[in-house]
Amino acid sequence: YIPIPLLSVYLDIKYYDNIPTSVCRDYQNSVKAIIEIGTAKELPDIQRNFLEQIAPNIAIAINTANSRTQMQVLLKQSQQQAEELQLKQKEMLYTNEKLQNQSEELQSQSEEMQTQQEELRQTNEILEERTRNLEQQKAEIQQKNLSLEANRIEMEKAQTAIVLKAEELELASKYKSEFLANMSHELRTPLNSLLILAQLLAENKPGTLNEKQIEYANTINSAGKDLLTLINDILDLSKVEAGKIEVQLENVLLQDLLTTIEQKFKPIAEYKELEFVITIDFDVHPTLRTDGQRVKQVINNLLSNAFKFTSKGSVKIAVQHPTEVPTNIGGQQLELNKTIAISVIDTGIGIPKDKLQVIFEAFQQADGSTNRKYGGTGLGLSISRQLARLLGGELTLTSDNKGSVFTLYLPEDISTETANTKDTIETTEEPLLIKEEPSSEIKPEHSPKPIPDDRDGLKLDDKSILFIEDDRKFSNILMELALENNFKCLLAEDGITGVQLAEQYNPSAIILDVGLPELNGWSVMERLKDNPKTRHIPVHFMSASDQSMDAKKMGAIGYLLKPVTMEKLGEAFKKIESFLSKTVKKLLVVADNEAHQQKIIELVDNDYIQVEIAENTANACQQLQTMLYDSVILDIDIEQGYGGKLLKKMQQAENYPCKVPIIVYADRDLTSDEKDLLTNCSDDLPIKSVCSPERLLDEATLFLHQVESKLPNEKRDMLRMVHDKETILKHKKVIIIDDDVRNVYALATILEEYDMEVICATDGKDGLSKLQPDIAIILMDIMMPEMDGYETMREIRKQHKYSKLPIIALTAKAMKDDKAKCLEAGANDYLAKPVDADKLLSLMRVWLYR
């Protein structure tokens, strides 16, 4: 009756100790279930008693089994925990060792920290000491800053004073310039009328003056010119001091320079019976790179003084390499082996030692007393020294009261950096830095004997050549070459004589020097080409400066640049021979309009001219490159007004024969662009522009060297009209605007002699009110009250009908920018007072003809 499950449970519990807890729990639940079942089924008492007896035991057994199981679990857990504790103990040991090591390291670091703290303490003490020093220095610096600030304030005050002083100096310089300009005006203005009227009296055209009165007039004119020279000297001194003189560098032949000077002063030496000697050491280079004109001026001044103060003995010029050079004088740096010394030595009265430096000061003289024996202004030596320094050299003096030695030290080759080159002084008057003429106290009666030439035996059919050259040594060379080339020779040593010989003997050719006494080469050329008897004669120029383009425009056939080699001279003679043998001249006419072509050909064509036509610029360029022409006439209206293209091509083409003169013809006024183009091309091409048939004929005969007497009568009449100077002025109406009545009277007197109608105005406003449509030309003074010349010209140009009216500005204020100011205000040209009557008339003819 015992349920099998219960018995199984009992047996399992009884005989098996290691029953899992979960099984014991299941057994316990089974026992409870059996008991409940037995109770519910009302089991027999024996079974029920057995169950009641065995159930507690089973429960106890189950609990015991469960406890054992739990103990085992706990034991395992304890073992596991023990193992974990052992592991942790090992870890703790490792950690302890690590911590011990760290502790040791910390202790070591602590010891280092203590060492560092000690070092830091010492460093802090040092820093504290430095801080105290810095604070002390800061205090000192603050004190110095206060001193500097005080000094800065003082410096600012000083700078302010310097600026004020500079402004005062600038203002003083401005006042000085204004004073010089005003003084120039005030002195030149009365001189203007004095010189003009004295010249008119001396000419004595009415024949009302006797010889004594004419002599008085000449004396007045001469004294006026001396006064003008003094004025120029004063003004030029200020220009030199201001550094406003331009240096023109060139290769100067010493021998030629000194020969020219010798020819000038030799008559004076002969007149005063003084020995005049020039020596040049053999080791001195024959060529000097400098400004020849300035050097010549300085030497001329030194020689003028030497002859002036020497009554007996000698005057010498010695050129040599110096044994020593002046230093720290005038800021110049001369090299001993690259310097020459030009000494002027005289046996005159000498100069006291206390005056050796004084005489180089402006207006200072060795004898400035009222009863002095020798005159002068005391400007010459001051200007000479300034010029010497301008050339990179120096001027010194030695004297022992028994003569003087002035020595001009010059570098053999002056560079543009060494030269104190400044702005060019634009003025129409000639620079009179040093008076070129001998002293008025010295009047030589005898001139050197002329060099014999072939004029006495010259026949009409002889091939002859005229040399206009003042260098006798060079003249001899030229004459020898001429004889070798079968030329008869004529020689003139000044410009006036040259013009006279050309007209008298009509030579086959002329070789003309530019630098000539009396009349320079340009003026000689102008007179030759203005005379129908000499206009056709071919002229070959010579000069030390290259102005070949200007010479070509005047009609020259060639140009020699000095110093001249024998090879160049030979080429010049060959050129002259070739020109003379060429009887027919070739002319190229560039025009595409048949009417223009015909008009030009009718004007210039004759038996001695071969005319060729080019109908476009391309053909013209090709013909110019393949054929040599004597001249070119270019119709500016070719190809619908693009004639300027040909000029540009000629200017740019390297193979274009640039010496062929070009006549640009326009039967109208040129536009401003065309004028600018011609101006631009005129530096590279010999261009002349004409706007009338008469001028075209005139220029063509000039460049083709046609003999006027062989032209038809109507063409000769046209040329006479062009060159008839009196006709150009006759019956023309001129207005003179000037506030000085004396000037107006003098100018009016001259102009009325040429049958000009003169209208006078006393100032600008008066001049504007008197303007008339038939006024041909205006002579405008600049310095006038209320409305000056500048403002008056601007007002005139504002009126369209007077926009092309010629205006010539006349001013005595000869300062640097006057010409530019006049032209900018509207003047066509400019003349400085005192006005040279011939220059004024020539200038008027030019503008009236235009």
mmCIF file of N, CA and C in Angstrom, residues 460-497:
data_model
loop_
_atom_site.group_PDB
_atom_site.id
_atom_site.type_symbol
_atom_site.label_atom_id
_atom_site.label_comp_id
_atom_site.label_asym_id
_atom_site.label_seq_id
_atom_site.Cartn_x
_atom_site.Cartn_y
_atom_site.Cartn_z
ATOM 1 N N LEU A 460 86.843 133.259 -115.588
ATOM 2 C CA LEU A 460 85.431 132.893 -115.550
ATOM 3 C C LEU A 460 85.220 131.395 -115.649
ATOM 4 N N ASP A 461 86.037 130.705 -116.468
ATOM 5 C CA ASP A 461 85.829 129.282 -116.670
ATOM 6 C C ASP A 461 86.641 128.424 -115.698
ATOM 7 N N ASP A 462 87.323 129.035 -114.728
ATOM 8 C CA ASP A 462 88.096 128.259 -113.741
ATOM 9 C C ASP A 462 87.161 127.587 -112.730
ATOM 10 N N LYS A 463 87.558 126.378 -112.344
ATOM 11 C CA LYS A 463 86.831 125.681 -111.277
ATOM 12 C C LYS A 463 87.402 126.165 -109.941
ATOM 13 N N SER A 464 86.590 126.879 -109.188
ATOM 14 C CA SER A 464 87.100 127.523 -107.975
ATOM 15 C C SER A 464 86.297 127.096 -106.748
ATOM 16 N N ILE A 465 86.920 127.252 -105.596
ATOM 17 C CA ILE A 465 86.264 126.921 -104.327
ATOM 18 C C ILE A 465 86.630 127.991 -103.302
ATOM 19 N N LEU A 466 85.626 128.424 -102.557
ATOM 20 C CA LEU A 466 85.815 129.456 -101.527
ATOM 21 C C LEU A 466 85.816 128.794 -100.156
ATOM 22 N N PHE A 467 86.887 129.024 -99.387
ATOM 23 C CA PHE A 467 86.972 128.529 -98.018
ATOM 24 C C PHE A 467 86.680 129.698 -97.071
ATOM 25 N N ILE A 468 85.663 129.549 -96.248
ATOM 26 C CA ILE A 468 85.373 130.552 -95.219
ATOM 27 C C ILE A 468 85.727 129.910 -93.885
ATOM 28 N N GLU A 469 86.962 130.164 -93.444
ATOM 29 C CA GLU A 469 87.547 129.472 -92.286
ATOM 30 C C GLU A 469 88.541 130.410 -91.602
ATOM 31 N N ASP A 470 88.439 130.534 -90.262
ATOM 32 C CA ASP A 470 89.314 131.457 -89.535
ATOM 33 C C ASP A 470 90.562 130.779 -88.968
ATOM 34 N N ASP A 471 90.657 129.459 -89.081
ATOM 35 C CA ASP A 471 91.842 128.736 -88.604
ATOM 36 C C ASP A 471 92.848 128.658 -89.764
ATOM 37 N N ARG A 472 93.946 129.391 -89.650
ATOM 38 C CA ARG A 472 94.886 129.496 -90.768
ATOM 39 C C ARG A 472 95.576 128.170 -91.080
ATOM 40 N N LYS A 473 95.908 127.425 -90.053
ATOM 41 C CA LYS A 473 96.572 126.141 -90.305
ATOM 42 C C LYS A 473 95.650 125.205 -91.070
ATOM 43 N N PHE A 474 94.397 125.185 -90.661
ATOM 44 C CA PHE A 474 93.440 124.327 -91.354
ATOM 45 C C PHE A 474 93.166 124.856 -92.765
ATOM 46 N N SER A 475 93.169 126.180 -92.911
ATOM 47 C CA SER A 475 92.964 126.772 -94.233
ATOM 48 C C SER A 475 94.056 126.342 -95.206
ATOM 49 N N ASN A 476 95.289 126.305 -94.717
ATOM 50 C CA ASN A 476 96.404 125.868 -95.573
ATOM 51 C C ASN A 476 96.217 124.431 -96.037
ATOM 52 N N ILE A 477 95.740 123.573 -95.126
ATOM 53 C CA ILE A 477 95.485 122.173 -95.496
ATOM 54 C C ILE A 477 94.402 122.096 -96.566
ATOM 55 N N LEU A 478 93.319 122.866 -96.367
ATOM 56 C CA LEU A 478 92.221 122.865 -97.335
ATOM 57 C C LEU A 478 92.682 123.345 -98.707
ATOM 58 N N MET A 479 93.525 124.380 -98.725
ATOM 59 C CA MET A 479 93.992 124.926 -100.004
ATOM 60 C C MET A 479 94.896 123.936 -100.722
ATOM 61 N N GLU A 480 95.721 123.207 -99.971
ATOM 62 C CA GLU A 480 96.572 122.192 -100.600
ATOM 63 C C GLU A 480 95.723 121.083 -101.231
ATOM 64 N N LEU A 481 94.689 120.642 -100.523
ATOM 65 C CA LEU A 481 93.804 119.619 -101.076
ATOM 66 C C LEU A 481 93.061 120.138 -102.302
ATOM 67 N N ALA A 482 92.664 121.403 -102.263
ATOM 68 C CA ALA A 482 91.951 121.986 -103.394
ATOM 69 C C ALA A 482 92.830 122.017 -104.631
ATOM 70 N N LEU A 483 94.095 122.385 -104.445
ATOM 71 C CA LEU A 483 95.020 122.420 -105.575
ATOM 72 C C LEU A 483 95.238 121.025 -106.145
ATOM 73 N N GLU A 484 95.298 120.017 -105.261
ATOM 74 C CA GLU A 484 95.445 118.642 -105.727
ATOM 75 C C GLU A 484 94.239 118.201 -106.556
ATOM 76 N N ASN A 485 93.076 118.772 -106.270
ATOM 77 C CA ASN A 485 91.853 118.429 -106.993
ATOM 78 C C ASN A 485 91.540 119.439 -108.103
ATOM 79 N N ASN A 486 92.555 120.233 -108.484
ATOM 80 C CA ASN A 486 92.460 121.171 -109.616
ATOM 81 C C ASN A 486 91.445 122.300 -109.394
ATOM 82 N N PHE A 487 91.329 122.742 -108.143
ATOM 83 C CA PHE A 487 90.493 123.891 -107.825
ATOM 84 C C PHE A 487 91.359 125.126 -107.635
ATOM 85 N N LYS A 488 90.876 126.276 -108.111
ATOM 86 C CA LYS A 488 91.461 127.547 -107.713
ATOM 87 C C LYS A 488 90.854 127.935 -106.372
ATOM 88 N N CYS A 489 91.639 128.623 -105.545
ATOM 89 C CA CYS A 489 91.219 128.833 -104.156
ATOM 90 C C CYS A 489 90.937 130.300 -103.846
ATOM 91 N N LEU A 490 89.883 130.499 -103.058
ATOM 92 C CA LEU A 490 89.584 131.798 -102.444
ATOM 93 C C LEU A 490 89.481 131.559 -100.941
ATOM 94 N N LEU A 491 89.946 132.529 -100.144
ATOM 95 C CA LEU A 491 89.957 132.341 -98.692
ATOM 96 C C LEU A 491 89.402 133.575 -98.000
ATOM 97 N N ALA A 492 88.460 133.360 -97.088
ATOM 98 C CA ALA A 492 87.928 134.418 -96.224
ATOM 99 C C ALA A 492 88.047 133.947 -94.785
ATOM 100 N N GLU A 493 88.519 134.853 -93.901
ATOM 101 C CA GLU A 493 88.732 134.471 -92.503
ATOM 102 C C GLU A 493 87.624 134.986 -91.590
ATOM 103 N N ASP A 494 86.590 135.573 -92.162
ATOM 104 C CA ASP A 494 85.426 135.952 -91.374
ATOM 105 C C ASP A 494 84.196 135.883 -92.271
ATOM 106 N N GLY A 495 83.020 135.893 -91.642
ATOM 107 C CA GLY A 495 81.786 135.698 -92.382
ATOM 108 C C GLY A 495 81.463 136.799 -93.361
ATOM 109 N N ILE A 496 81.672 138.044 -92.970
ATOM 110 C CA ILE A 496 81.328 139.163 -93.848
ATOM 111 C C ILE A 496 82.171 139.135 -95.114
ATOM 112 N N THR A 497 83.479 138.900 -94.946
ATOM 113 C CA THR A 497 84.357 138.804 -96.112
ATOM 114 C C THR A 497 83.947 137.643 -97.004
#
